[in-house]
Coordinates of C-alpha atoms in Angstrom, one line a residue:
M1 CA -4.6 7.5 25.7
T2 CA -5.3 10.5 27.7
S3 CA -8.8 11.9 28.9
G4 CA -11.0 9.0 28.2
F5 CA -9.9 8.7 24.6
L6 CA -9.9 5.1 23.3
H7 CA -8.0 4.4 20.2
P8 CA -9.7 1.5 18.1
S9 CA -6.4 0.7 16.5
L10 CA -5.4 -0.9 19.9
F11 CA -8.2 -3.1 20.2
L12 CA -7.5 -4.4 16.6
I13 CA -4.0 -4.8 17.1
A14 CA -4.1 -6.5 20.4
G15 CA -6.8 -8.9 19.0
A16 CA -4.7 -9.5 16.0
L17 CA -1.8 -10.5 18.3
L18 CA -4.0 -12.7 20.5
L19 CA -5.9 -14.4 17.8
P20 CA -3.4 -17.2 17.1
F21 CA -3.9 -18.5 20.5
V22 CA -7.7 -18.5 20.2
Q23 CA -8.7 -21.9 19.0
G24 CA -11.7 -24.1 18.6
P25 CA -15.3 -23.0 19.1
L26 CA -14.4 -19.7 20.7
R27 CA -12.5 -18.4 17.4
R28 CA -15.5 -17.2 15.6
P29 CA -17.2 -15.2 18.5
Y30 CA -13.7 -13.8 19.1
L31 CA -13.4 -12.8 15.7
F32 CA -16.7 -11.0 15.7
L33 CA -16.1 -9.4 19.0
V34 CA -12.6 -7.8 18.3
P35 CA -14.0 -5.5 15.5
L36 CA -16.9 -4.7 17.4
L37 CA -14.9 -3.4 20.1
G38 CA -13.0 -1.1 17.6
L39 CA -16.4 0.2 16.4
G40 CA -17.5 0.7 20.1
A41 CA -14.4 2.7 20.6
V42 CA -15.1 5.0 17.5
L43 CA -18.6 5.5 18.8
Y44 CA -17.4 6.5 22.3
N45 CA -14.7 8.9 20.8
A46 CA -17.6 10.4 18.5
A47 CA -18.6 12.5 21.7
L48 CA -15.3 14.1 22.1
A49 CA -13.7 16.9 20.4
G50 CA -10.0 18.1 20.4
N51 CA -6.6 16.4 20.6
Y52 CA -6.0 13.4 22.7
G53 CA -3.2 10.7 23.1
L54 CA -0.7 13.0 23.3
V55 CA 3.1 11.7 23.5
N56 CA 6.1 13.6 23.7
F57 CA 8.9 12.1 21.6
L58 CA 12.3 14.1 21.5
D59 CA 11.3 17.6 20.3
W60 CA 7.9 16.6 19.1
Q61 CA 4.6 16.3 20.5
L62 CA 2.8 13.2 18.7
V63 CA -1.1 13.4 18.5
F64 CA -2.5 9.9 18.2
G65 CA -6.3 11.2 18.8
R66 CA -7.3 14.3 16.9
V67 CA -11.1 14.1 17.1
D68 CA -13.3 16.2 14.9
K69 CA -16.2 15.9 12.6
L70 CA -13.8 14.9 9.6
S71 CA -12.1 12.5 11.5
T72 CA -15.1 11.0 13.2
V73 CA -17.0 10.3 10.0
F74 CA -14.3 8.4 8.4
A75 CA -13.4 6.4 11.4
L76 CA -17.1 5.3 11.8
I77 CA -17.2 4.0 8.3
M78 CA -13.8 2.3 8.5
A79 CA -14.9 0.9 11.9
L80 CA -18.1 -0.5 10.4
M81 CA -16.2 -2.0 7.6
A82 CA -13.9 -3.8 9.9
V83 CA -17.1 -5.4 11.4
I84 CA -18.6 -6.1 8.1
G85 CA -15.5 -7.5 6.2
T86 CA -14.7 -9.8 9.3
L87 CA -18.2 -11.1 9.3
Y88 CA -18.0 -11.8 5.5
G89 CA -14.8 -13.9 6.2
L90 CA -15.8 -15.3 9.5
H91 CA -15.5 -19.0 8.3
V92 CA -12.0 -18.5 6.9
D93 CA -9.6 -20.6 9.2
R94 CA -6.4 -18.9 8.3
A95 CA -5.7 -16.7 11.4
G96 CA -2.9 -14.9 9.5
E97 CA -5.6 -13.7 7.0
H98 CA -7.6 -12.1 9.8
V99 CA -4.4 -10.8 11.6
A100 CA -3.4 -9.0 8.3
A101 CA -7.0 -7.6 7.9
W102 CA -7.1 -6.3 11.3
F103 CA -3.6 -4.6 11.1
Y104 CA -4.7 -3.0 8.0
A105 CA -7.9 -1.5 9.5
A106 CA -5.9 -0.4 12.5
G107 CA -3.5 1.2 10.1
S108 CA -6.4 3.2 8.5
L109 CA -7.9 4.3 11.7
G110 CA -4.5 5.2 13.2
V111 CA -4.1 7.6 10.1
I112 CA -7.6 9.2 10.5
Y113 CA -6.9 9.9 14.0
S114 CA -3.3 11.2 13.7
G115 CA -2.8 14.9 14.2
D116 CA 0.9 14.9 13.3
Y117 CA 2.7 13.5 10.2
L118 CA 5.1 11.3 12.1
S119 CA 2.4 9.3 13.6
L120 CA 0.7 9.5 10.5
F121 CA 3.7 8.0 8.5
L122 CA 3.9 5.1 11.1
F123 CA 0.3 3.9 10.4
W124 CA 0.5 4.6 6.7
E125 CA 3.2 2.1 6.4
M126 CA 1.5 -0.3 8.6
M127 CA -1.3 -0.2 6.0
A128 CA 1.0 -1.0 3.3
F129 CA 2.8 -3.7 4.7
A130 CA -0.4 -5.5 6.3
S131 CA -2.3 -5.4 3.1
V132 CA 0.0 -7.1 0.9
F133 CA -0.7 -10.2 2.7
L134 CA -4.4 -10.0 1.7
I135 CA -3.1 -10.5 -1.8
W136 CA -0.5 -13.2 -0.9
F137 CA -3.2 -15.3 1.0
R138 CA -5.2 -15.9 -2.2
R139 CA -2.0 -18.2 -3.4
G140 CA -3.0 -18.0 -7.1
P141 CA -0.4 -18.2 -9.8
N142 CA 0.2 -14.5 -9.9
S143 CA -0.5 -13.6 -6.2
L144 CA 3.1 -13.6 -5.2
A145 CA 4.5 -11.4 -8.1
V146 CA 1.5 -8.9 -7.8
G147 CA 1.9 -8.5 -4.1
Y148 CA 5.7 -7.8 -4.5
R149 CA 4.7 -5.1 -7.2
Y150 CA 2.1 -3.7 -5.0
L151 CA 4.5 -3.5 -2.0
V152 CA 7.1 -1.8 -4.1
I153 CA 5.0 0.7 -5.5
H154 CA 3.7 1.6 -2.1
T155 CA 7.1 1.7 -0.7
I156 CA 8.1 4.2 -3.3
G157 CA 4.9 6.4 -2.4
G158 CA 6.0 6.2 1.3
I159 CA 9.3 7.5 0.4
I160 CA 8.0 10.4 -1.6
L161 CA 5.7 11.2 1.3
L162 CA 8.4 11.0 3.8
A163 CA 10.7 13.4 1.7
G164 CA 7.8 15.8 1.6
I165 CA 7.3 15.6 5.4
L166 CA 10.8 16.2 6.1
L167 CA 11.1 19.1 3.7
R168 CA 8.0 20.6 5.3
Y169 CA 9.7 20.3 8.8
Q170 CA 12.7 21.6 7.7
A171 CA 10.9 24.8 6.2
T172 CA 8.1 25.2 8.9
G173 CA 9.7 23.5 12.2
N174 CA 6.5 21.6 13.0
I175 CA 4.9 18.3 11.9
A176 CA 1.4 19.2 12.5
F177 CA -0.9 17.2 10.1
D178 CA -3.1 20.3 9.0
L179 CA -4.0 22.0 5.7
L180 CA -1.1 22.7 3.5
D181 CA -0.5 26.1 1.8
V182 CA -2.1 24.9 -1.6
S183 CA -2.4 28.5 -2.9
H184 CA 1.4 28.8 -3.0
P185 CA 2.5 25.1 -3.2
Q186 CA 6.3 24.4 -2.6
L187 CA 8.2 21.2 -3.2
A188 CA 7.0 19.8 0.2
T189 CA 3.4 20.3 -0.7
W190 CA 3.6 18.6 -4.1
L191 CA 5.6 15.7 -2.5
I192 CA 2.8 15.2 0.1
M193 CA 0.2 15.5 -2.4
I194 CA 1.8 12.8 -4.7
G195 CA 2.3 10.6 -1.8
F196 CA -1.2 10.7 -0.9
G197 CA -2.5 10.6 -4.4
L198 CA -0.6 7.5 -5.2
N199 CA -2.5 5.6 -2.4
A200 CA -5.7 7.3 -4.0
A201 CA -4.9 5.7 -7.2
V202 CA -4.6 9.2 -8.9
V203 CA -3.8 8.6 -12.7
P204 CA -0.9 8.0 -13.7
L205 CA -0.3 6.7 -10.2
H206 CA -3.2 4.0 -10.3
S207 CA -1.9 0.9 -12.2
W208 CA -1.3 -0.9 -8.9
L209 CA -5.1 -1.1 -8.0
P210 CA -6.9 -3.0 -10.7
E211 CA -3.9 -5.5 -10.6
A212 CA -3.9 -6.0 -6.9
Y213 CA -7.5 -5.9 -5.9
S214 CA -8.6 -8.6 -8.8
E215 CA -5.6 -10.8 -7.3
A216 CA -6.7 -10.7 -3.6
S217 CA -8.4 -13.2 -1.7
F218 CA -12.2 -13.0 -2.1
N219 CA -12.6 -11.6 1.6
G220 CA -9.3 -9.6 1.4
A221 CA -10.5 -7.6 -1.6
V222 CA -13.5 -6.4 0.8
F223 CA -11.0 -4.8 3.0
L224 CA -8.7 -3.6 0.1
C225 CA -11.6 -1.6 -1.6
A226 CA -12.6 0.0 1.6
F227 CA -9.3 1.1 3.4
T228 CA -6.4 2.3 1.1
T229 CA -8.0 4.7 -1.4
K230 CA -10.5 6.2 0.9
T231 CA -7.9 6.8 3.7
A232 CA -6.0 8.6 1.0
V233 CA -9.0 10.5 0.2
Y234 CA -9.2 11.6 4.0
A235 CA -5.6 12.6 3.9
L236 CA -6.0 14.8 1.0
A237 CA -9.2 16.3 2.2
R238 CA -7.4 17.2 5.4
S239 CA -4.3 18.5 3.8
C240 CA -4.9 19.6 0.1
A241 CA -8.4 20.9 0.1
G242 CA -8.6 23.4 -2.6
M243 CA -5.8 22.4 -4.5
E244 CA -6.7 23.3 -8.2
I245 CA -4.7 20.5 -9.9
L246 CA -7.0 17.9 -8.1
V247 CA -9.8 19.0 -9.9
V248 CA -8.2 18.2 -13.1
L249 CA -6.8 14.8 -12.0
G250 CA -10.1 13.9 -10.5
V251 CA -11.9 14.5 -13.8
I252 CA -9.3 12.3 -15.7
M253 CA -9.7 9.4 -13.1
A254 CA -13.3 9.5 -13.4
L255 CA -13.3 9.1 -17.3
Y256 CA -10.1 6.8 -17.4
G257 CA -11.6 4.3 -15.2
V258 CA -15.0 4.2 -17.0
I259 CA -13.0 3.4 -20.3
Y260 CA -11.1 0.6 -18.8
A261 CA -14.0 -0.9 -17.0
V262 CA -16.2 -1.2 -20.1
M263 CA -13.3 -3.1 -21.7
E264 CA -12.6 -5.4 -18.9
N265 CA -13.3 -9.1 -18.8
D266 CA -12.6 -10.0 -15.0
I267 CA -15.4 -9.1 -12.9
R268 CA -13.3 -8.0 -10.0
K269 CA -11.0 -6.0 -12.0
L270 CA -14.0 -4.3 -13.5
L271 CA -14.8 -3.2 -10.1
A272 CA -11.2 -2.3 -9.3
W273 CA -11.3 0.0 -12.4
S274 CA -14.7 1.4 -11.0
I275 CA -12.8 2.4 -7.8
V276 CA -10.5 4.8 -9.9
S277 CA -13.4 6.2 -11.5
Q278 CA -15.3 6.9 -8.4
V279 CA -12.5 8.1 -6.3
G280 CA -11.9 10.5 -9.2
Y281 CA -15.3 12.4 -8.1
M282 CA -13.9 12.7 -4.4
V283 CA -10.5 13.8 -5.6
A284 CA -12.4 16.5 -7.9
G285 CA -14.6 17.6 -4.9
I286 CA -11.5 18.1 -2.8
G287 CA -9.8 20.1 -5.5
I288 CA -13.0 22.4 -5.7
G289 CA -12.5 22.8 -1.9
T290 CA -15.8 24.6 -0.9
D291 CA -17.6 23.4 2.3
L292 CA -20.3 21.7 -0.1
A293 CA -17.7 20.1 -2.3
I294 CA -15.7 18.8 0.7
N295 CA -19.2 17.5 2.3
G296 CA -19.8 15.9 -1.1
A297 CA -16.3 14.1 -1.2
V298 CA -16.8 12.8 2.3
A299 CA -20.4 11.6 1.7
H300 CA -19.4 10.0 -1.5
A301 CA -16.5 8.4 0.3
V302 CA -18.7 6.9 2.8
A303 CA -21.4 5.7 0.2
H304 CA -18.6 4.3 -2.1
I305 CA -17.3 2.1 0.9
L306 CA -20.8 0.7 1.4
Y307 CA -21.5 0.0 -2.3
K308 CA -18.3 -1.0 -3.3
S309 CA -17.6 -3.4 -0.5
L310 CA -21.1 -4.9 -1.3
L311 CA -20.1 -5.4 -4.7
F312 CA -16.8 -7.1 -3.8
M313 CA -18.7 -9.2 -1.6
G314 CA -21.0 -10.2 -4.4
T315 CA -18.2 -10.9 -6.8
G316 CA -16.2 -12.5 -4.0
S317 CA -19.1 -14.9 -3.3
V318 CA -19.0 -15.8 -7.1
L319 CA -15.2 -16.4 -6.8
Y320 CA -15.5 -18.4 -3.6
M321 CA -18.3 -20.9 -4.9
T322 CA -17.2 -21.2 -8.6
G323 CA -13.5 -20.3 -8.5
K324 CA -14.0 -18.2 -11.8
T325 CA -13.9 -14.4 -12.1
K326 CA -14.1 -13.8 -15.9
F327 CA -17.3 -13.0 -17.8
T328 CA -16.1 -15.4 -20.6
E329 CA -16.3 -18.4 -18.2
L330 CA -19.7 -17.2 -16.3
G331 CA -23.2 -16.2 -17.2
G332 CA -26.7 -17.1 -16.4
L333 CA -26.1 -17.3 -12.5
H334 CA -29.0 -15.8 -11.3
A335 CA -30.9 -19.1 -11.4
K336 CA -28.1 -20.6 -9.2
M337 CA -27.1 -17.5 -7.0
P338 CA -30.4 -15.6 -6.4
A339 CA -29.5 -14.0 -3.0
T340 CA -26.1 -13.0 -4.6
F341 CA -27.7 -11.6 -7.6
F342 CA -30.2 -9.5 -5.5
F343 CA -27.4 -7.9 -3.4
T344 CA -25.1 -7.4 -6.0
M345 CA -27.8 -5.6 -8.1
I346 CA -28.4 -3.3 -5.1
G347 CA -24.7 -2.4 -5.3
C348 CA -24.9 -1.8 -9.0
L349 CA -27.8 0.5 -8.5
S350 CA -26.1 2.3 -5.6
I351 CA -22.8 2.9 -7.6
S352 CA -24.9 4.2 -10.5
A353 CA -26.6 7.0 -8.2
A354 CA -30.0 5.6 -8.9
P355 CA -32.6 7.4 -7.0
F356 CA -33.1 6.1 -3.3
F357 CA -29.5 4.3 -3.6
A358 CA -26.4 5.3 -2.0
A359 CA -24.4 7.4 -4.4
Y360 CA -27.4 9.4 -5.4
A361 CA -27.1 11.3 -2.1
S362 CA -23.5 12.0 -2.5
K363 CA -22.3 12.4 -6.0
S364 CA -25.0 15.1 -6.8
M365 CA -23.3 17.1 -4.1
I366 CA -20.1 17.3 -5.9
I367 CA -21.8 18.2 -9.2
A368 CA -23.7 21.0 -7.4
A369 CA -20.4 22.3 -6.0
G370 CA -19.0 22.5 -9.3
F371 CA -21.8 24.3 -10.9
E372 CA -21.6 26.8 -8.0
Q373 CA -18.0 27.4 -8.6
H374 CA -18.6 27.7 -12.4
L375 CA -16.5 24.6 -13.2
N376 CA -18.8 23.8 -16.1
W377 CA -16.3 21.7 -18.2
A378 CA -15.5 19.6 -15.1
V379 CA -18.9 19.1 -14.1
W380 CA -20.2 18.0 -17.7
L381 CA -17.2 15.5 -17.9
L382 CA -18.1 14.1 -14.5
M383 CA -21.8 13.6 -15.6
L384 CA -20.3 11.8 -18.7
G385 CA -18.5 9.6 -16.4
A386 CA -21.6 8.8 -14.3
T387 CA -23.3 7.8 -17.6
G388 CA -20.5 5.5 -18.2
T389 CA -20.5 4.1 -14.6
F390 CA -24.4 2.9 -15.1
M391 CA -23.3 1.4 -18.4
Y392 CA -20.5 -0.8 -17.0
N393 CA -21.6 -1.3 -13.4
G394 CA -25.4 -1.0 -13.5
L395 CA -25.8 -2.8 -16.7
K396 CA -22.9 -4.9 -18.0
L397 CA -21.9 -6.5 -14.7
P398 CA -25.2 -7.8 -13.7
Y399 CA -26.2 -8.7 -17.4
F400 CA -23.2 -10.7 -18.4
L401 CA -22.5 -12.2 -15.0
F402 CA -26.1 -13.2 -14.0
F403 CA -28.0 -13.3 -17.4
G404 CA -26.7 -13.3 -20.8
T405 CA -25.1 -16.3 -22.5
N406 CA -24.4 -19.1 -20.0
K407 CA -20.5 -19.7 -20.6
C408 CA -20.0 -21.7 -17.5
S409 CA -18.4 -25.3 -17.7
Q410 CA -20.4 -28.0 -16.3
A411 CA -18.0 -28.1 -13.3
T412 CA -18.6 -24.4 -12.8
W413 CA -22.2 -24.6 -13.0
D414 CA -22.4 -27.5 -10.5
K415 CA -20.4 -25.5 -8.0
A416 CA -22.5 -22.4 -8.3
A417 CA -24.7 -21.7 -5.3
D418 CA -25.2 -18.9 -2.7
P419 CA -22.3 -18.7 -0.3
P420 CA -22.3 -19.6 3.4
R421 CA -24.8 -17.7 5.8
N422 CA -22.2 -15.4 7.4
M423 CA -21.4 -14.1 3.8
L424 CA -25.0 -13.5 3.0
I425 CA -25.6 -11.6 6.5
A426 CA -22.7 -9.3 5.7
M427 CA -24.1 -8.6 2.3
T428 CA -27.4 -8.0 4.0
L429 CA -25.8 -5.4 6.2
G430 CA -24.1 -3.8 3.4
A431 CA -27.1 -3.4 1.2
T432 CA -29.3 -2.3 4.0
M433 CA -27.0 0.6 4.5
C434 CA -26.7 1.5 0.9
V435 CA -30.5 1.7 0.8
L436 CA -30.8 3.8 4.2
V437 CA -28.0 6.3 2.8
G438 CA -30.0 6.7 -0.5
T439 CA -33.5 6.9 1.1
A440 CA -32.8 8.9 4.4
P441 CA -29.5 10.7 3.6
G442 CA -30.2 13.2 6.6
F443 CA -28.3 11.0 9.2
L444 CA -25.0 10.9 6.8
Y445 CA -25.3 14.7 6.2
A446 CA -25.4 15.3 9.9
L447 CA -22.1 13.6 10.2
L448 CA -20.3 15.7 7.5
P449 CA -17.5 18.2 8.5
H450 CA -19.4 21.2 7.4
A451 CA -22.9 22.6 8.2
I452 CA -24.9 23.0 5.1
D453 CA -28.3 22.9 3.7
Y454 CA -28.6 20.5 0.9
T455 CA -31.6 18.4 -0.5
P456 CA -31.0 15.9 -3.3
Y457 CA -34.5 14.9 -3.7
T458 CA -35.6 17.9 -6.1
A459 CA -37.6 17.6 -9.1
Y460 CA -34.6 18.8 -11.4
Q461 CA -32.2 16.5 -9.8
L462 CA -34.6 13.4 -10.2
M463 CA -35.3 14.3 -13.8
E464 CA -31.6 14.8 -14.5
T465 CA -30.6 11.6 -13.0
L466 CA -33.5 9.5 -14.8
Q467 CA -32.4 11.0 -18.2
L468 CA -28.7 10.3 -17.6
L469 CA -29.7 6.7 -16.6
G470 CA -32.2 6.3 -19.4
F471 CA -29.7 7.4 -22.0
A472 CA -27.0 4.9 -20.6
A473 CA -29.5 2.1 -20.8
L474 CA -30.4 2.7 -24.3
A475 CA -26.7 3.2 -25.3
F476 CA -25.9 0.1 -23.6
F477 CA -28.5 -2.2 -25.5
L478 CA -27.9 -0.5 -28.9
L479 CA -24.1 -1.1 -28.4
K480 CA -24.3 -4.3 -26.6
K481 CA -22.3 -6.6 -29.0
Y482 CA -19.5 -4.0 -28.7
V483 CA -19.1 -4.1 -25.0
E484 CA -19.5 -7.8 -24.7
P485 CA -16.7 -9.2 -22.8
V486 CA -13.7 -10.6 -24.6
D487 CA -10.8 -12.5 -23.0
R488 CA -7.9 -10.1 -23.7
V489 CA -5.3 -8.1 -22.1
C490 CA -6.0 -4.3 -22.0
L491 CA -2.7 -2.5 -21.8
D492 CA -2.5 0.4 -19.5
I493 CA 0.1 2.6 -18.0
D494 CA 1.4 -0.4 -16.2
W495 CA 2.9 -1.3 -19.6
L496 CA 5.5 1.4 -19.1
Y497 CA 6.2 0.0 -15.4
R498 CA 6.8 -3.4 -17.1
Q499 CA 9.0 -2.0 -19.9
F500 CA 11.0 -0.1 -17.5
G501 CA 11.3 -3.3 -15.4
R502 CA 12.5 -5.4 -18.5
A503 CA 15.0 -2.5 -19.4
F504 CA 16.5 -2.5 -15.9
L505 CA 16.7 -6.3 -16.2
W506 CA 18.3 -6.1 -19.7
L507 CA 20.6 -3.5 -18.2
V508 CA 21.8 -5.7 -15.3
R509 CA 22.1 -8.8 -17.5
R510 CA 23.8 -7.3 -20.5
P511 CA 26.0 -4.2 -20.2
L512 CA 26.4 -4.3 -16.5
Q513 CA 27.1 -8.1 -16.5
W514 CA 29.4 -7.6 -19.5
F515 CA 31.2 -4.8 -17.7
D516 CA 31.6 -6.8 -14.4
T517 CA 32.8 -10.1 -16.4
A518 CA 35.3 -7.9 -18.1
W519 CA 36.7 -6.4 -15.2
G520 CA 37.1 -9.6 -13.4
E521 CA 39.0 -10.9 -16.3
A522 CA 41.1 -7.9 -16.5
Y523 CA 41.7 -8.0 -12.8
R524 CA 42.5 -11.6 -13.2
V525 CA 45.2 -11.3 -15.9
V526 CA 46.3 -7.7 -14.9
G527 CA 45.8 -7.0 -11.4
L528 CA 46.0 -10.5 -10.1
G529 CA 49.3 -11.4 -12.1
S530 CA 51.0 -8.0 -10.9
L531 CA 49.9 -9.0 -7.4
M532 CA 51.2 -12.3 -7.7
T533 CA 54.7 -11.1 -9.0
V534 CA 54.9 -8.5 -6.2
S535 CA 54.1 -11.2 -3.7
R536 CA 56.8 -13.6 -5.1
F537 CA 59.4 -10.6 -4.9
W538 CA 58.6 -9.8 -1.4
S539 CA 58.6 -13.5 -0.5
W540 CA 62.2 -13.8 -1.9
F541 CA 63.4 -10.5 -0.3
D542 CA 61.9 -11.8 3.1
W543 CA 63.7 -15.1 2.6
N544 CA 67.2 -13.8 1.3
A545 CA 67.3 -10.3 2.7
I546 CA 65.6 -10.1 6.0
D547 CA 65.6 -13.7 7.0
G548 CA 69.5 -13.8 5.9
V549 CA 70.6 -10.9 8.0
V550 CA 68.7 -11.9 11.0
D551 CA 69.7 -15.5 10.5
G552 CA 73.5 -14.6 10.0
I553 CA 73.7 -12.4 13.0
A554 CA 72.0 -15.2 15.2
R555 CA 74.7 -17.7 13.7
G556 CA 77.5 -15.3 14.4
V557 CA 76.3 -14.9 18.0
R558 CA 75.9 -18.4 18.5
A559 CA 79.4 -19.1 17.2
L560 CA 80.8 -16.6 19.4
G561 CA 78.9 -18.2 22.5
G562 CA 80.3 -21.3 21.6
K563 CA 84.0 -20.0 21.7
V564 CA 83.5 -18.1 25.0
R565 CA 81.9 -21.3 26.4
V566 CA 85.3 -23.0 26.1
L567 CA 86.6 -20.7 28.5
Q568 CA 84.2 -22.0 31.2
S569 CA 85.4 -25.1 32.8
G570 CA 83.1 -25.1 35.7
Q571 CA 85.8 -24.7 38.4
I572 CA 86.0 -21.4 40.4
Q573 CA 89.7 -21.4 40.8
V574 CA 90.1 -21.4 37.2
A575 CA 87.5 -18.5 36.7
L576 CA 89.5 -16.5 39.5
F577 CA 92.8 -17.0 37.5
Y578 CA 91.3 -15.7 34.4
V579 CA 89.7 -12.6 36.0
S580 CA 93.0 -11.8 38.0
S581 CA 95.0 -12.3 34.7
L582 CA 92.7 -10.0 32.9
A583 CA 92.7 -7.3 35.7
A584 CA 96.6 -7.5 35.7
V585 CA 96.8 -6.9 31.9
V586 CA 94.3 -3.8 32.2
L587 CA 96.5 -2.3 35.3
V588 CA 99.8 -2.7 33.4
T589 CA 98.3 -1.2 30.4
F590 CA 97.1 1.9 32.3
V591 CA 100.4 2.5 34.2
V592 CA 102.5 2.3 31.0
S593 CA 100.0 4.7 29.3
Q594 CA 100.6 7.1 32.1
L595 CA 104.4 6.7 32.2
L596 CA 104.7 7.6 28.4

């Protein structure tokens, strides 16, 4: 890279390629060192500004290192998550899982630093193909099928994004990754937005997320919850800020995720639905498009990565120690896993936007931006979603997982305990960051892309938040029996995907297979019979006509040769006699013809 720019993806990719050759006691120090080098590169780049890593390719100039405040803040939190996620899974012996995680993080950082759509697309697809292995490495009964569905959906999203990029290049003649004309969107703009929106789990393109994240390995889910959707949020903030449809989609996401999270029985699927809801706030902020709204969306993305990874680390610890993820198979674990309960509770308070915890410093910025733009309908619905967030994440998750009725089997209860030390250290780092962001948000605000003066700790804001939390707590305990987890399947839009798949399978097995069979039989009876008849005719013609003529001529020539051969005795005087006689006959014939 040029002019001192250090691309953190290079450290992660090189480290991933070398990892299988690092064995024995060097493995764990090496695992911790590589993401630290990536974080160091991001910190080094934070002092830069402008375009770096310029590469001329055909008629285009690729920009692998666009550094500004927006890319820097996202790069910092992604690199930090690579460190925390690797530390959390430090004891995992499968080198392939770490390789996949580092390629995944490298893809995210590559997108963030890309200044053109071509290099962005390269890293975008790297993310998709690397992340699917984090699902497959769990090796559960559904992991393979879920991974393939995840890969197919993201491949379709990549094709949509590529189509938008090509149409935009055809219309403008450049591949710069900048703000699109959202005031007058063309087909290319819509396709690019949809391509990014699929990775952001925008409803109705969201069904891949709850299924995939709940099926990932215990440490793979920590990476998944941080990178894909938030990288998409970055891409939307860079290209689609102010696109009004995003406000509507964001509000729908915020409420839709709450509804399904309240009904969910799987603890990690609940958190996955929570991602849909929380990313909705970011998408809505991007749609509002003002400086305050963009700052709020970016700040909430940073806070979300911190508290959501902490929650997935807490629930991942439960999965790792007990092998269970359903509320109906757990309960009362606070006595067996006190440290895990403590860290998970910090994550629950952070996502609920409780004062002095992470989301309090970010979510309120989006709300304030909405009021500034007089989008009252959107703001009130987002606040309703915030109330639901506290119900399912701040109350339902810790209550039914760590308290409530103990539904553990004896084997599960015996296995329950706090996880290994490296997992606890990773959760300590995540929890500390959640509290720091909530209590002293000034350092986060200084990193945001726009300079604004915003103070979250006002008397009005505190009272409003406490009222919302109090109302949600009262509603939860009054309606507790209605939200008690039940082991059931909650149908979602993915039902339509599955029905489409079944319809396609029926189409292949029935009408298309019948047609193929009928065509084959018709060909055998009609086509193959006719072909054999024609073949037999040409065989007869070849034998009797062509071969007869050729063989007859050959036989005639051979017979004539036999007759002529009689005249040859092998004696020269005889040959001279025949020649002289023939010449005399010719001469006499010529003279007679002249006289007559």
